[in-house]
PDB file of C-alpha atoms in Angstrom:
ATOM      1  CA  UNK A   1      18.742  22.475   4.330  1.00  0.00           C
ATOM      2  CA  UNK A   2      18.378  19.045   4.502  1.00  0.00           C
ATOM      3  CA  UNK A   3      16.700  17.458   1.780  1.00  0.00           C
ATOM      4  CA  UNK A   4      15.390  13.870   0.265  1.00  0.00           C
ATOM      5  CA  UNK A   5      14.952  13.781  -3.554  1.00  0.00           C
ATOM      6  CA  UNK A   6      12.992  10.433  -4.883  1.00  0.00           C
ATOM      7  CA  UNK A   7      13.758   9.340  -7.896  1.00  0.00           C
ATOM      8  CA  UNK A   8      11.281   9.525 -11.121  1.00  0.00           C
ATOM      9  CA  UNK A   9       8.084   7.466 -11.770  1.00  0.00           C
ATOM     10  CA  UNK A  10       7.610   4.392 -12.619  1.00  0.00           C
ATOM     11  CA  UNK A  11       5.552   2.504 -14.858  1.00  0.00           C
ATOM     12  CA  UNK A  12       5.633  -1.511 -14.040  1.00  0.00           C
ATOM     13  CA  UNK A  13       4.315  -4.694 -15.605  1.00  0.00           C
ATOM     14  CA  UNK A  14       2.788  -6.962 -12.509  1.00  0.00           C
ATOM     15  CA  UNK A  15       5.270  -9.730 -11.542  1.00  0.00           C
ATOM     16  CA  UNK A  16       8.153  -7.111 -11.954  1.00  0.00           C
ATOM     17  CA  UNK A  17       9.979  -5.444  -9.333  1.00  0.00           C
ATOM     18  CA  UNK A  18      10.456  -1.267  -9.135  1.00  0.00           C
ATOM     19  CA  UNK A  19      13.762   0.329  -7.085  1.00  0.00           C
ATOM     20  CA  UNK A  20      12.983   3.731  -5.387  1.00  0.00           C
ATOM     21  CA  UNK A  21      15.676   5.753  -4.467  1.00  0.00           C
ATOM     22  CA  UNK A  22      16.063   8.586  -1.630  1.00  0.00           C
ATOM     23  CA  UNK A  23      19.280  11.211  -1.915  1.00  0.00           C
ATOM     24  CA  UNK A  24      19.817  12.909   1.577  1.00  0.00           C
ATOM     25  CA  UNK A  25      21.526  16.070   1.332  1.00  0.00           C
ATOM     26  CA  UNK A  26      22.021  18.935   3.949  1.00  0.00           C
ATOM     27  CA  UNK A  27      23.059  16.288   6.873  1.00  0.00           C
ATOM     28  CA  UNK A  28      24.558  13.218   7.959  1.00  0.00           C
ATOM     29  CA  UNK A  29      23.066  10.692   5.694  1.00  0.00           C
ATOM     30  CA  UNK A  30      23.988   7.930   8.933  1.00  0.00           C
ATOM     31  CA  UNK A  31      22.694  10.378  11.508  1.00  0.00           C
ATOM     32  CA  UNK A  32      18.427   9.908  10.930  1.00  0.00           C
ATOM     33  CA  UNK A  33      17.295   6.438  10.028  1.00  0.00           C
ATOM     34  CA  UNK A  34      14.882   6.666   6.935  1.00  0.00           C
ATOM     35  CA  UNK A  35      11.161   5.360   6.782  1.00  0.00           C
ATOM     36  CA  UNK A  36       8.976   4.687   3.427  1.00  0.00           C
ATOM     37  CA  UNK A  37       5.752   5.249   3.795  1.00  0.00           C
ATOM     38  CA  UNK A  38       3.069   4.580   0.433  1.00  0.00           C
ATOM     39  CA  UNK A  39      -0.176   6.485  -0.219  1.00  0.00           C
ATOM     40  CA  UNK A  40      -2.358   4.616  -3.073  1.00  0.00           C
ATOM     41  CA  UNK A  41      -3.957   7.251  -4.980  1.00  0.00           C
ATOM     42  CA  UNK A  42      -7.183   8.524  -2.484  1.00  0.00           C
ATOM     43  CA  UNK A  43      -6.181   6.529  -0.169  1.00  0.00           C
ATOM     44  CA  UNK A  44      -4.166   6.838   3.591  1.00  0.00           C
ATOM     45  CA  UNK A  45      -0.376   6.669   4.426  1.00  0.00           C
ATOM     46  CA  UNK A  46       1.094   2.818   4.889  1.00  0.00           C
ATOM     47  CA  UNK A  47       4.111   2.816   6.534  1.00  0.00           C
ATOM     48  CA  UNK A  48       6.416  -0.161   4.918  1.00  0.00           C
ATOM     49  CA  UNK A  49       9.780   0.037   7.328  1.00  0.00           C
ATOM     50  CA  UNK A  50      12.537   1.703   8.054  1.00  0.00           C
ATOM     51  CA  UNK A  51      16.128   1.173   7.134  1.00  0.00           C
ATOM     52  CA  UNK A  52      19.518   2.798  10.212  1.00  0.00           C
ATOM     53  CA  UNK A  53      21.622   4.354   7.139  1.00  0.00           C
ATOM     54  CA  UNK A  54      24.731   3.629   9.800  1.00  0.00           C
ATOM     55  CA  UNK A  55      24.563  -0.133  10.412  1.00  0.00           C
ATOM     56  CA  UNK A  56      22.024  -1.030   7.295  1.00  0.00           C
ATOM     57  CA  UNK A  57      19.823  -2.555   9.896  1.00  0.00           C
ATOM     58  CA  UNK A  58      16.177  -2.909   8.904  1.00  0.00           C
ATOM     59  CA  UNK A  59      12.770  -3.667  10.325  1.00  0.00           C
ATOM     60  CA  UNK A  60       9.658  -4.267   7.885  1.00  0.00           C
ATOM     61  CA  UNK A  61       6.368  -4.392   8.308  1.00  0.00           C
ATOM     62  CA  UNK A  62       4.405  -7.885   8.436  1.00  0.00           C
ATOM     63  CA  UNK A  63       2.749  -7.075   4.806  1.00  0.00           C
ATOM     64  CA  UNK A  64       5.855  -6.552   3.165  1.00  0.00           C
ATOM     65  CA  UNK A  65       7.851  -9.243   4.617  1.00  0.00           C
ATOM     66  CA  UNK A  66       9.693 -10.980   2.013  1.00  0.00           C
ATOM     67  CA  UNK A  67       8.449  -8.807  -0.608  1.00  0.00           C
ATOM     68  CA  UNK A  68      10.271  -5.739   0.309  1.00  0.00           C
ATOM     69  CA  UNK A  69      14.358  -4.686   0.473  1.00  0.00           C
ATOM     70  CA  UNK A  70      15.589  -1.424   1.759  1.00  0.00           C
ATOM     71  CA  UNK A  71      19.231  -0.900   1.110  1.00  0.00           C
ATOM     72  CA  UNK A  72      21.359   2.291   1.011  1.00  0.00           C
ATOM     73  CA  UNK A  73      24.990   3.402  -0.643  1.00  0.00           C
ATOM     74  CA  UNK A  74      26.501   5.778   2.137  1.00  0.00           C
ATOM     75  CA  UNK A  75      28.992   6.744  -0.013  1.00  0.00           C
ATOM     76  CA  UNK A  76      26.345   8.553  -2.329  1.00  0.00           C
ATOM     77  CA  UNK A  77      23.891   9.563   0.781  1.00  0.00           C
ATOM     78  CA  UNK A  78      21.090   7.815  -0.797  1.00  0.00           C
ATOM     79  CA  UNK A  79      18.423   4.714   0.410  1.00  0.00           C
ATOM     80  CA  UNK A  80      16.719   2.223  -1.951  1.00  0.00           C
ATOM     81  CA  UNK A  81      13.258   0.103  -1.822  1.00  0.00           C
ATOM     82  CA  UNK A  82      13.047  -2.721  -3.531  1.00  0.00           C
ATOM     83  CA  UNK A  83       9.657  -3.566  -3.967  1.00  0.00           C
ATOM     84  CA  UNK A  84       9.053  -6.954  -5.765  1.00  0.00           C
ATOM     85  CA  UNK A  85       6.241  -9.098  -7.040  1.00  0.00           C
ATOM     86  CA  UNK A  86       4.263  -6.842  -8.054  1.00  0.00           C
ATOM     87  CA  UNK A  87       0.597  -6.322  -8.139  1.00  0.00           C
ATOM     88  CA  UNK A  88      -1.758  -3.210  -9.102  1.00  0.00           C
ATOM     89  CA  UNK A  89      -2.547  -2.884  -5.678  1.00  0.00           C
ATOM     90  CA  UNK A  90       1.021  -1.392  -5.239  1.00  0.00           C
ATOM     91  CA  UNK A  91       0.267   1.438  -7.526  1.00  0.00           C
ATOM     92  CA  UNK A  92       1.116   4.169  -5.277  1.00  0.00           C
ATOM     93  CA  UNK A  93       3.180   7.215  -3.859  1.00  0.00           C
ATOM     94  CA  UNK A  94       6.369   5.978  -2.454  1.00  0.00           C
ATOM     95  CA  UNK A  95       7.856   8.208  -0.449  1.00  0.00           C
ATOM     96  CA  UNK A  96      10.680   8.298   2.104  1.00  0.00           C
ATOM     97  CA  UNK A  97      11.465   9.708   5.141  1.00  0.00           C
ATOM     98  CA  UNK A  98      13.257  10.428   8.001  1.00  0.00           C
ATOM     99  CA  UNK A  99      11.724  11.595  11.444  1.00  0.00           C
ATOM    100  CA  UNK A 100      12.130  11.551  15.202  1.00  0.00           C
ATOM    101  CA  UNK A 101       9.699  12.908  17.694  1.00  0.00           C
ATOM    102  CA  UNK A 102      11.620  13.565  21.034  1.00  0.00           C
ATOM    103  CA  UNK A 103      14.200  16.329  21.758  1.00  0.00           C
ATOM    104  CA  UNK A 104      14.826  18.121  19.084  1.00  0.00           C
ATOM    105  CA  UNK A 105      12.362  16.780  17.310  1.00  0.00           C
ATOM    106  CA  UNK A 106      12.881  16.632  13.278  1.00  0.00           C
ATOM    107  CA  UNK A 107      10.695  15.397  10.113  1.00  0.00           C
ATOM    108  CA  UNK A 108      11.925  15.117   6.502  1.00  0.00           C
ATOM    109  CA  UNK A 109      10.163  13.560   3.688  1.00  0.00           C
ATOM    110  CA  UNK A 110      11.099  13.194  -0.014  1.00  0.00           C
ATOM    111  CA  UNK A 111       8.341  14.435  -3.014  1.00  0.00           C
ATOM    112  CA  UNK A 112       7.540  11.320  -3.506  1.00  0.00           C
ATOM    113  CA  UNK A 113       7.713   8.946  -6.668  1.00  0.00           C
ATOM    114  CA  UNK A 114       4.121   8.195  -8.031  1.00  0.00           C
ATOM    115  CA  UNK A 115       4.930   4.015  -9.129  1.00  0.00           C
ATOM    116  CA  UNK A 116       1.981   2.707 -11.365  1.00  0.00           C
ATOM    117  CA  UNK A 117       1.677  -0.991 -11.906  1.00  0.00           C
ATOM    118  CA  UNK A 118      -0.908  -1.636 -15.100  1.00  0.00           C
ATOM    119  CA  UNK A 119      -0.885  -4.729 -18.140  1.00  0.00           C
TER     120      UNK A 119
ATOM    121  CA  UNK B   1      -0.831  -4.045  14.901  1.00  0.00           C
ATOM    122  CA  UNK B   2      -2.489  -0.723  16.322  1.00  0.00           C
ATOM    123  CA  UNK B   3      -5.776   0.474  14.074  1.00  0.00           C
ATOM    124  CA  UNK B   4      -6.078   4.229  14.049  1.00  0.00           C
ATOM    125  CA  UNK B   5      -9.809   6.216  13.688  1.00  0.00           C
ATOM    126  CA  UNK B   6     -10.104   9.173  13.114  1.00  0.00           C
ATOM    127  CA  UNK B   7     -13.027  11.015  13.299  1.00  0.00           C
ATOM    128  CA  UNK B   8     -15.243  12.643  11.107  1.00  0.00           C
ATOM    129  CA  UNK B   9     -13.623  11.568   7.918  1.00  0.00           C
ATOM    130  CA  UNK B  10     -14.944  15.068   6.193  1.00  0.00           C
ATOM    131  CA  UNK B  11     -15.626  18.178   6.961  1.00  0.00           C
ATOM    132  CA  UNK B  12     -16.517  21.839   5.752  1.00  0.00           C
ATOM    133  CA  UNK B  13     -16.310  24.994   7.863  1.00  0.00           C
ATOM    134  CA  UNK B  14     -15.809  28.103   7.035  1.00  0.00           C
ATOM    135  CA  UNK B  15     -12.854  31.123   7.118  1.00  0.00           C
ATOM    136  CA  UNK B  16     -12.101  32.156  10.384  1.00  0.00           C
ATOM    137  CA  UNK B  17     -13.530  28.966  12.653  1.00  0.00           C
ATOM    138  CA  UNK B  18     -12.036  26.475  15.015  1.00  0.00           C
ATOM    139  CA  UNK B  19     -12.832  23.171  13.706  1.00  0.00           C
ATOM    140  CA  UNK B  20     -11.660  19.725  16.015  1.00  0.00           C
ATOM    141  CA  UNK B  21     -10.700  16.290  14.787  1.00  0.00           C
ATOM    142  CA  UNK B  22     -10.688  13.310  16.781  1.00  0.00           C
ATOM    143  CA  UNK B  23      -8.407   9.876  16.870  1.00  0.00           C
ATOM    144  CA  UNK B  24      -8.688   7.176  19.009  1.00  0.00           C
ATOM    145  CA  UNK B  25      -6.669   4.290  19.441  1.00  0.00           C
ATOM    146  CA  UNK B  26      -7.452   0.337  19.878  1.00  0.00           C
ATOM    147  CA  UNK B  27      -5.099   0.196  22.683  1.00  0.00           C
ATOM    148  CA  UNK B  28      -3.377   2.642  25.097  1.00  0.00           C
ATOM    149  CA  UNK B  29      -0.306   4.279  23.129  1.00  0.00           C
ATOM    150  CA  UNK B  30       0.549   6.591  25.857  1.00  0.00           C
ATOM    151  CA  UNK B  31       1.606  10.034  24.231  1.00  0.00           C
ATOM    152  CA  UNK B  32       3.185   8.533  21.246  1.00  0.00           C
ATOM    153  CA  UNK B  33       0.796  10.488  18.909  1.00  0.00           C
ATOM    154  CA  UNK B  34       1.780  12.649  15.599  1.00  0.00           C
ATOM    155  CA  UNK B  35      -0.107  15.022  13.327  1.00  0.00           C
ATOM    156  CA  UNK B  36       0.007  15.737   9.394  1.00  0.00           C
ATOM    157  CA  UNK B  37      -1.233  17.684   7.026  1.00  0.00           C
ATOM    158  CA  UNK B  38      -1.534  16.914   3.470  1.00  0.00           C
ATOM    159  CA  UNK B  39      -2.573  18.984   0.339  1.00  0.00           C
ATOM    160  CA  UNK B  40      -2.899  17.920  -2.763  1.00  0.00           C
ATOM    161  CA  UNK B  41      -0.072  15.893  -4.913  1.00  0.00           C
ATOM    162  CA  UNK B  42       2.159  16.693  -1.834  1.00  0.00           C
ATOM    163  CA  UNK B  43       4.192  15.383   0.942  1.00  0.00           C
ATOM    164  CA  UNK B  44       3.116  14.623   4.639  1.00  0.00           C
ATOM    165  CA  UNK B  45       4.204  17.614   6.823  1.00  0.00           C
ATOM    166  CA  UNK B  46       4.455  17.012  10.757  1.00  0.00           C
ATOM    167  CA  UNK B  47       2.495  19.427  13.029  1.00  0.00           C
ATOM    168  CA  UNK B  48       2.504  17.917  16.656  1.00  0.00           C
ATOM    169  CA  UNK B  49       4.488  14.924  18.028  1.00  0.00           C
ATOM    170  CA  UNK B  50       3.842  13.725  21.513  1.00  0.00           C
ATOM    171  CA  UNK B  51       0.972  14.244  21.666  1.00  0.00           C
ATOM    172  CA  UNK B  52       1.305  17.953  22.576  1.00  0.00           C
ATOM    173  CA  UNK B  53       4.275  19.225  21.128  1.00  0.00           C
ATOM    174  CA  UNK B  54       4.100  21.952  18.082  1.00  0.00           C
ATOM    175  CA  UNK B  55       6.575  20.850  15.520  1.00  0.00           C
ATOM    176  CA  UNK B  56       9.431  23.500  14.885  1.00  0.00           C
ATOM    177  CA  UNK B  57       7.885  26.274  12.354  1.00  0.00           C
ATOM    178  CA  UNK B  58       4.429  25.183  12.359  1.00  0.00           C
ATOM    179  CA  UNK B  59       2.134  27.805  13.795  1.00  0.00           C
ATOM    180  CA  UNK B  60       1.017  27.781  17.760  1.00  0.00           C
ATOM    181  CA  UNK B  61      -2.775  28.055  15.693  1.00  0.00           C
ATOM    182  CA  UNK B  62      -2.518  23.855  15.794  1.00  0.00           C
ATOM    183  CA  UNK B  63      -2.655  22.635  19.280  1.00  0.00           C
ATOM    184  CA  UNK B  64      -3.014  19.044  20.324  1.00  0.00           C
ATOM    185  CA  UNK B  65      -3.920  17.035  23.095  1.00  0.00           C
ATOM    186  CA  UNK B  66      -4.985  13.981  24.332  1.00  0.00           C
ATOM    187  CA  UNK B  67      -2.818  10.501  26.013  1.00  0.00           C
ATOM    188  CA  UNK B  68      -4.023   6.590  26.090  1.00  0.00           C
ATOM    189  CA  UNK B  69      -6.357   5.982  23.302  1.00  0.00           C
ATOM    190  CA  UNK B  70      -8.000   9.324  22.683  1.00  0.00           C
ATOM    191  CA  UNK B  71      -6.848  12.425  21.362  1.00  0.00           C
ATOM    192  CA  UNK B  72      -7.695  15.888  19.233  1.00  0.00           C
ATOM    193  CA  UNK B  73      -6.443  18.145  16.752  1.00  0.00           C
ATOM    194  CA  UNK B  74      -7.701  22.003  17.262  1.00  0.00           C
ATOM    195  CA  UNK B  75      -7.102  24.372  14.073  1.00  0.00           C
ATOM    196  CA  UNK B  76      -8.057  27.561  15.640  1.00  0.00           C
ATOM    197  CA  UNK B  77      -9.358  30.957  12.838  1.00  0.00           C
ATOM    198  CA  UNK B  78      -8.784  28.762  10.151  1.00  0.00           C
ATOM    199  CA  UNK B  79      -7.143  29.770   6.701  1.00  0.00           C
ATOM    200  CA  UNK B  80      -7.706  29.174   3.405  1.00  0.00           C
ATOM    201  CA  UNK B  81      -3.744  27.314   3.528  1.00  0.00           C
ATOM    202  CA  UNK B  82      -5.235  25.092   6.227  1.00  0.00           C
ATOM    203  CA  UNK B  83      -7.936  23.489   4.196  1.00  0.00           C
ATOM    204  CA  UNK B  84      -5.987  20.074   3.123  1.00  0.00           C
ATOM    205  CA  UNK B  85      -6.438  16.344   4.918  1.00  0.00           C
ATOM    206  CA  UNK B  86      -5.214  15.135   8.523  1.00  0.00           C
ATOM    207  CA  UNK B  87      -3.621  11.944   9.810  1.00  0.00           C
ATOM    208  CA  UNK B  88      -3.031  10.868  13.167  1.00  0.00           C
ATOM    209  CA  UNK B  89       0.149   8.854  13.285  1.00  0.00           C
ATOM    210  CA  UNK B  90       1.404   6.460  16.395  1.00  0.00           C
ATOM    211  CA  UNK B  91       4.433   5.675  17.103  1.00  0.00           C
ATOM    212  CA  UNK B  92       4.478   3.438  20.766  1.00  0.00           C
ATOM    213  CA  UNK B  93       4.502  -0.066  19.229  1.00  0.00           C
ATOM    214  CA  UNK B  94       5.665  -1.390  15.463  1.00  0.00           C
ATOM    215  CA  UNK B  95       4.401  -0.929  13.467  1.00  0.00           C
ATOM    216  CA  UNK B  96       3.452   2.844  13.268  1.00  0.00           C
ATOM    217  CA  UNK B  97       0.321   3.184  11.741  1.00  0.00           C
ATOM    218  CA  UNK B  98      -1.853   6.117  10.632  1.00  0.00           C
ATOM    219  CA  UNK B  99      -5.395   7.290  11.048  1.00  0.00           C
ATOM    220  CA  UNK B 100      -7.684   7.147   7.655  1.00  0.00           C
ATOM    221  CA  UNK B 101      -7.303  10.895   7.339  1.00  0.00           C
ATOM    222  CA  UNK B 102      -9.389  13.613   7.631  1.00  0.00           C
ATOM    223  CA  UNK B 103     -10.613  16.063   4.766  1.00  0.00           C
ATOM    224  CA  UNK B 104     -10.839  19.475   6.328  1.00  0.00           C
ATOM    225  CA  UNK B 105     -12.925  21.844   3.113  1.00  0.00           C
ATOM    226  CA  UNK B 106     -14.619  25.267   2.836  1.00  0.00           C
ATOM    227  CA  UNK B 107     -17.927  25.510   3.508  1.00  0.00           C
TER     228      UNK B 107
END
């Protein structure tokens, strides 16, 4: 079965960077786009960007432009999201997700990674 | 960015009730709308896409309707496992945006 398994919780200081991984299994990694969505505690969902694992093409929400980088390592079926210049407002659970809404629709989400930014 | 506004923000209902949640887009999105269910500490789960198409494995007690700017999610015969937070998401244009969520609580 399709699974997206994310790396563990992180604690970072303001100004630092964090890199979250998302390991895919149960399907051909390069077949489905990977999205990253975050959720601050008690808040709603916020889309950050997407990556095509086959081409490496990416698209980022304007809010995160210049601070976020999405990459992949196809040899180990893993996608990465790196967020730099962290501030307290970046404290959130970060999810990777692969979804397609059309014929043959699917939706798979990782379990989430808590990133805490605190001095 | 397209703003998605859900109402109500919270809703109390009893087991067996039928409830409806509304989602309004700030501009027309055709039928490019999805609905998610999220339980505490868990990832969102997709329920509906294309405004009214049920995701595989989702029970038919969940139904969606609407087009353009106004959409609804209806849950019939509420069971204890249905009490959760529900989100709509538009995917008509980038960036995809979510509603603020509707928390469904047991009365």
